[in-house]
Amino acid sequence: MTVVRISDDALALACGADAVAAAFVGAGCTVERVSSWGMHWLEPLVELDGKGFGPAVPGDVAAILNGTSAKAIGIIADHPFIARQQRLTFARAGKTRPLDLADYAATGGWAGLYRARSIGAPAIIAEMSQSGLRGRGGAGFPAGIKWQTVASAPGDRKFIVCNADEGDSGTFADRMLMEGDPFQLIEGMAIAAHAVGAGQGYIYVRSEYPHAIAKLNAAITLAAEIIAPFTIEVRVGAGAYVCGEETSLLNSIEGKRGEVRAKPPLPAHQGLFGQPTVINNVLTLAAVPHILSEGGAVLYDSHGFGRSKGTKPIQLAGNIRHGGVFETPFGITLHDLIYDIGGGTASGRPVKAVQVGGPLGAYIHPDRFDLPFDYEAYAGADALIGHGGVVVFDDTADMGKLARFAMEFCAVESCGKCTPCRIGSTRGVELIDRIRGGATAGGAVESLPQMHNAAKTPRSREADIELLEDLCETMKFGSLCALGGFTPYPVLSALRHWPEDFG
Amino acid sequence: MNRSARLVEIVAAHAGREGPLLPLLHEVQAEFGCVDGEAEAQLAHALNLSRAEVHGVVSFYHDFTATADPRPCVQLCRAEACQARGVEALVPAAQAAAGGRVKLHDVYCLGLCSVGPNARVGDQLYARLDQGSLVELIERA
Ligand SMILES: Cc1cc2nc3c(=O)[nH]c(=O)nc-3n(C[C@H](O)[C@H](O)[C@H](O)COP(=O)(O)O)c2cc1C
Ligand code: SF4
Ligand code: FES
């Protein structure tokens, strides 16, 4: 019987994979539902004897089966988009059934966990440090050091918390990993638990990801015996972006408002329910089984650029022809990512700007597309890698409007704890409106007699821009967390590189 | 069964959890369409919290609403990557199609950022929307 493979990833489903799968069943085929290869422009992608066809619709079934389909892309694994990658975390993408324990074990699953148990906690942490793995959630903190801190912190109980809040626009690698290879995340958490002596783990998933939640719950049940006595529970977020910030996330699991906590104490010392807690991103934890397999740490460390070690699953999104997940060692340039790999814009128009690192990331001008993908290089260019989302905009983008959107997003999502973020963001929206609208008359509040220091005469555009820059400075240095602290990045980068879009 | 008896059941079902408030609120919201003052008071009592504490949590999160909205809901992603793929141009037609009958709800990223514009209805996702397919989706909702 003919076996075809079609992904059941949420993105493939959104593109119509179920109807295509049903049509193949109707044609007498066996359909295996696998994870997604991550070539999103080709979804739903049909695999038949290693060859790919996409984007498929039910009407393509006969042509695919009799070898006359015009949607053939050849051997999938040889496709340049796949062949150019170095897939460690996404090694199984497209190849295994997400909830099949036999598929997982046959592709090296659990080897890292068994080896970790045999070498013991100090050796696990030593190998984690040796691998050079840095947190994939944004801040890039060395994972080995975090684990060491939790391991040596005194506490009755310890926790492993997986940050699966993935709120950044332009990112979907966490989602794909949870849906496509949930056992790998579970294995990584079990290894972390063994390393620090934790008994309970939580995966905090955003409510926008119902498919990931279902897959994780099923996978946890299937793997329960293997990871015992460690247990894992999925917790579902409730639509607050700021709950991706680690301390806000911990408050949220505890059933509180998702307000950011002041540090210290670090979560590693007093985290969930006041106990020492490892909190890591999905991709950080999912990289662990590979690192803990025989020779994995050395191999991981051998990849990368400068102090950015290993591979990074980069997400190509927005107005790009070949969007998807591209896992590669650090150091790749935006130019290569956008043109050579991504094929330029989907609209065929020139690229105007790229936002890297989600809503808090800078807008990067094509002049800087030579920037290597590296934490330090980006920081030096007033930009951030964040979770590795790359959102491409063509020349129809209005950068002033996007700057306003960044401020508005901050205003809506602010947890409210600090003034520069809570109030500053709203003032920022008003200021950008005023700059763009050309109306610079002083506001009603400023004209009140008790506002001694406020200007009574209308401000010039230059003065308004100066005020906006000043406000951004205050937000940057006066905010407790990166929501208020980094919102100035997209705003100021847009203002600096595309002043003509500000009226 | 009346609402308050059902709430007691929901609370009992989550009794084994540490920090059960968010899972409880999700279930209450899903079942009653909202978390209103009455539910807040009952949850506060059951968890030995003040009503203010529970209200503080309910009002913090976008997923919980104080009043029920019986209309069908279409969530439309309007975050940056979907903006880059042209969602803003679809909004006027979507609003017109929704009228007062359908609740058109803005969301910020569904994790499908390479194939936008995207929408969600219940747990069903829709990608590569253009004006025609989005309007049709709203009309069918
Ligand atoms: C506003 C805000 C949102 C964040 N969102 C996420 C997120 O969605 N996922 C994530 O892993 N980290 C997010 N972070 C970073 C976390 O605070 C934290 O650095 C991370 O979970 C640590 O894990 P890692 O070391 O494995 O990266 C966010 C931070 C801020 C300030
Ligand atoms: S910067 Fe904003 S989100 Fe972060 S703690 Fe302050 S108010 Fe909360
Ligand atoms: S930005 Fe719309 S799905 Fe991510």
JSON list of N, CA, C and O in Angstrom, two decimals, chain A residues 434 440-448 451-460 463-464 467:
[
{"chain": "A", "resi": 434, "resn": "ARG", "atom": "N", "xyz": [1.34, 62.98, 17.22]},
{"chain": "A", "resi": 434, "resn": "ARG", "atom": "CA", "xyz": [1.51, 64.41, 17.04]},
{"chain": "A", "resi": 434, "resn": "ARG", "atom": "C", "xyz": [2.58, 64.70, 15.99]},
{"chain": "A", "resi": 434, "resn": "ARG", "atom": "O", "xyz": [2.40, 65.55, 15.13]},
{"chain": "A", "resi": 440, "resn": "THR", "atom": "N", "xyz": [1.31, 70.27, 16.43]},
{"chain": "A", "resi": 440, "resn": "THR", "atom": "CA", "xyz": [2.22, 70.31, 17.57]},
{"chain": "A", "resi": 440, "resn": "THR", "atom": "C", "xyz": [1.73, 71.26, 18.66]},
{"chain": "A", "resi": 440, "resn": "THR", "atom": "O", "xyz": [2.49, 71.65, 19.53]},
{"chain": "A", "resi": 441, "resn": "ALA", "atom": "N", "xyz": [0.46, 71.63, 18.59]},
{"chain": "A", "resi": 441, "resn": "ALA", "atom": "CA", "xyz": [-0.07, 72.50, 19.64]},
{"chain": "A", "resi": 441, "resn": "ALA", "atom": "C", "xyz": [0.04, 71.79, 20.99]},
{"chain": "A", "resi": 441, "resn": "ALA", "atom": "O", "xyz": [-0.10, 70.58, 21.08]},
{"chain": "A", "resi": 442, "resn": "GLY", "atom": "N", "xyz": [0.32, 72.57, 22.04]},
{"chain": "A", "resi": 442, "resn": "GLY", "atom": "CA", "xyz": [0.38, 72.00, 23.37]},
{"chain": "A", "resi": 442, "resn": "GLY", "atom": "C", "xyz": [-0.95, 71.38, 23.73]},
{"chain": "A", "resi": 442, "resn": "GLY", "atom": "O", "xyz": [-2.01, 71.86, 23.33]},
{"chain": "A", "resi": 443, "resn": "GLY", "atom": "N", "xyz": [-0.93, 70.30, 24.51]},
{"chain": "A", "resi": 443, "resn": "GLY", "atom": "CA", "xyz": [-2.15, 69.61, 24.86]},
{"chain": "A", "resi": 443, "resn": "GLY", "atom": "C", "xyz": [-2.94, 70.37, 25.91]},
{"chain": "A", "resi": 443, "resn": "GLY", "atom": "O", "xyz": [-2.46, 71.36, 26.49]},
{"chain": "A", "resi": 444, "resn": "ALA", "atom": "N", "xyz": [-4.19, 69.90, 26.15]},
{"chain": "A", "resi": 444, "resn": "ALA", "atom": "CA", "xyz": [-5.07, 70.56, 27.11]},
{"chain": "A", "resi": 444, "resn": "ALA", "atom": "C", "xyz": [-4.44, 70.56, 28.50]},
{"chain": "A", "resi": 444, "resn": "ALA", "atom": "O", "xyz": [-4.49, 71.55, 29.23]},
{"chain": "A", "resi": 445, "resn": "VAL", "atom": "N", "xyz": [-3.81, 69.45, 28.85]},
{"chain": "A", "resi": 445, "resn": "VAL", "atom": "CA", "xyz": [-3.22, 69.35, 30.18]},
{"chain": "A", "resi": 445, "resn": "VAL", "atom": "C", "xyz": [-2.07, 70.34, 30.34]},
{"chain": "A", "resi": 445, "resn": "VAL", "atom": "O", "xyz": [-1.94, 71.01, 31.36]},
{"chain": "A", "resi": 446, "resn": "GLU", "atom": "N", "xyz": [-1.27, 70.43, 29.26]},
{"chain": "A", "resi": 446, "resn": "GLU", "atom": "CA", "xyz": [-0.11, 71.31, 29.35]},
{"chain": "A", "resi": 446, "resn": "GLU", "atom": "C", "xyz": [-0.51, 72.78, 29.51]},
{"chain": "A", "resi": 446, "resn": "GLU", "atom": "O", "xyz": [0.26, 73.58, 30.04]},
{"chain": "A", "resi": 447, "resn": "SER", "atom": "N", "xyz": [-1.70, 73.15, 29.06]},
{"chain": "A", "resi": 447, "resn": "SER", "atom": "CA", "xyz": [-2.12, 74.54, 29.16]},
{"chain": "A", "resi": 447, "resn": "SER", "atom": "C", "xyz": [-2.68, 74.90, 30.53]},
{"chain": "A", "resi": 447, "resn": "SER", "atom": "O", "xyz": [-2.99, 76.06, 30.79]},
{"chain": "A", "resi": 448, "resn": "LEU", "atom": "N", "xyz": [-2.87, 73.91, 31.40]},
{"chain": "A", "resi": 448, "resn": "LEU", "atom": "CA", "xyz": [-3.42, 74.22, 32.72]},
{"chain": "A", "resi": 448, "resn": "LEU", "atom": "C", "xyz": [-2.47, 75.13, 33.50]},
{"chain": "A", "resi": 448, "resn": "LEU", "atom": "O", "xyz": [-1.25, 75.01, 33.38]},
{"chain": "A", "resi": 451, "resn": "MET", "atom": "N", "xyz": [0.50, 73.71, 35.48]},
{"chain": "A", "resi": 451, "resn": "MET", "atom": "CA", "xyz": [1.61, 73.06, 34.78]},
{"chain": "A", "resi": 451, "resn": "MET", "atom": "C", "xyz": [2.72, 74.09, 34.51]},
{"chain": "A", "resi": 451, "resn": "MET", "atom": "O", "xyz": [2.96, 74.49, 33.37]},
{"chain": "A", "resi": 452, "resn": "HIS", "atom": "N", "xyz": [3.39, 74.48, 35.60]},
{"chain": "A", "resi": 452, "resn": "HIS", "atom": "CA", "xyz": [4.35, 75.58, 35.50]},
{"chain": "A", "resi": 452, "resn": "HIS", "atom": "C", "xyz": [5.45, 75.33, 34.48]},
{"chain": "A", "resi": 452, "resn": "HIS", "atom": "O", "xyz": [5.88, 76.22, 33.79]},
{"chain": "A", "resi": 453, "resn": "ASN", "atom": "N", "xyz": [5.92, 74.08, 34.41]},
{"chain": "A", "resi": 453, "resn": "ASN", "atom": "CA", "xyz": [7.10, 73.83, 33.60]},
{"chain": "A", "resi": 453, "resn": "ASN", "atom": "C", "xyz": [6.78, 73.45, 32.16]},
{"chain": "A", "resi": 453, "resn": "ASN", "atom": "O", "xyz": [7.68, 73.30, 31.35]},
{"chain": "A", "resi": 454, "resn": "ALA", "atom": "N", "xyz": [5.49, 73.26, 31.86]},
{"chain": "A", "resi": 454, "resn": "ALA", "atom": "CA", "xyz": [5.15, 72.83, 30.51]},
{"chain": "A", "resi": 454, "resn": "ALA", "atom": "C", "xyz": [5.18, 74.01, 29.56]},
{"chain": "A", "resi": 454, "resn": "ALA", "atom": "O", "xyz": [4.84, 75.14, 29.91]},
{"chain": "A", "resi": 455, "resn": "ALA", "atom": "N", "xyz": [5.58, 73.72, 28.32]},
{"chain": "A", "resi": 455, "resn": "ALA", "atom": "CA", "xyz": [5.64, 74.77, 27.30]},
{"chain": "A", "resi": 455, "resn": "ALA", "atom": "C", "xyz": [4.23, 75.24, 26.97]},
{"chain": "A", "resi": 455, "resn": "ALA", "atom": "O", "xyz": [3.31, 74.44, 26.83]},
{"chain": "A", "resi": 456, "resn": "LYS", "atom": "N", "xyz": [4.04, 76.55, 26.89]},
{"chain": "A", "resi": 456, "resn": "LYS", "atom": "CA", "xyz": [2.71, 77.08, 26.58]},
{"chain": "A", "resi": 456, "resn": "LYS", "atom": "C", "xyz": [2.55, 77.31, 25.09]},
{"chain": "A", "resi": 456, "resn": "LYS", "atom": "O", "xyz": [1.45, 77.35, 24.55]},
{"chain": "A", "resi": 457, "resn": "THR", "atom": "N", "xyz": [3.67, 77.46, 24.42]},
{"chain": "A", "resi": 457, "resn": "THR", "atom": "CA", "xyz": [3.60, 77.66, 22.97]},
{"chain": "A", "resi": 457, "resn": "THR", "atom": "C", "xyz": [3.68, 76.30, 22.29]},
{"chain": "A", "resi": 457, "resn": "THR", "atom": "O", "xyz": [4.26, 75.36, 22.85]},
{"chain": "A", "resi": 458, "resn": "PRO", "atom": "N", "xyz": [3.09, 76.18, 21.10]},
{"chain": "A", "resi": 458, "resn": "PRO", "atom": "CA", "xyz": [3.16, 74.90, 20.39]},
{"chain": "A", "resi": 458, "resn": "PRO", "atom": "C", "xyz": [4.62, 74.48, 20.18]},
{"chain": "A", "resi": 458, "resn": "PRO", "atom": "O", "xyz": [5.48, 75.31, 19.93]},
{"chain": "A", "resi": 459, "resn": "ARG", "atom": "N", "xyz": [4.84, 73.17, 20.33]},
{"chain": "A", "resi": 459, "resn": "ARG", "atom": "CA", "xyz": [6.20, 72.66, 20.13]},
{"chain": "A", "resi": 459, "resn": "ARG", "atom": "C", "xyz": [6.48, 72.46, 18.65]},
{"chain": "A", "resi": 459, "resn": "ARG", "atom": "O", "xyz": [5.60, 72.08, 17.89]},
{"chain": "A", "resi": 460, "resn": "SER", "atom": "N", "xyz": [7.73, 72.65, 18.28]},
{"chain": "A", "resi": 460, "resn": "SER", "atom": "CA", "xyz": [8.12, 72.37, 16.90]},
{"chain": "A", "resi": 460, "resn": "SER", "atom": "C", "xyz": [8.24, 70.86, 16.72]},
{"chain": "A", "resi": 460, "resn": "SER", "atom": "O", "xyz": [8.33, 70.12, 17.70]},
{"chain": "A", "resi": 463, "resn": "ALA", "atom": "N", "xyz": [11.29, 69.64, 18.35]},
{"chain": "A", "resi": 463, "resn": "ALA", "atom": "CA", "xyz": [11.17, 69.54, 19.80]},
{"chain": "A", "resi": 463, "resn": "ALA", "atom": "C", "xyz": [10.39, 68.28, 20.18]},
{"chain": "A", "resi": 463, "resn": "ALA", "atom": "O", "xyz": [10.70, 67.61, 21.16]},
{"chain": "A", "resi": 464, "resn": "ASP", "atom": "N", "xyz": [9.37, 67.95, 19.39]},
{"chain": "A", "resi": 464, "resn": "ASP", "atom": "CA", "xyz": [8.60, 66.74, 19.66]},
{"chain": "A", "resi": 464, "resn": "ASP", "atom": "C", "xyz": [9.45, 65.49, 19.48]},
{"chain": "A", "resi": 464, "resn": "ASP", "atom": "O", "xyz": [9.35, 64.53, 20.25]},
{"chain": "A", "resi": 467, "resn": "LEU", "atom": "N", "xyz": [11.67, 65.15, 22.31]},
{"chain": "A", "resi": 467, "resn": "LEU", "atom": "CA", "xyz": [10.91, 64.67, 23.46]},
{"chain": "A", "resi": 467, "resn": "LEU", "atom": "C", "xyz": [10.71, 63.15, 23.37]},
{"chain": "A", "resi": 467, "resn": "LEU", "atom": "O", "xyz": [10.82, 62.43, 24.36]}
]
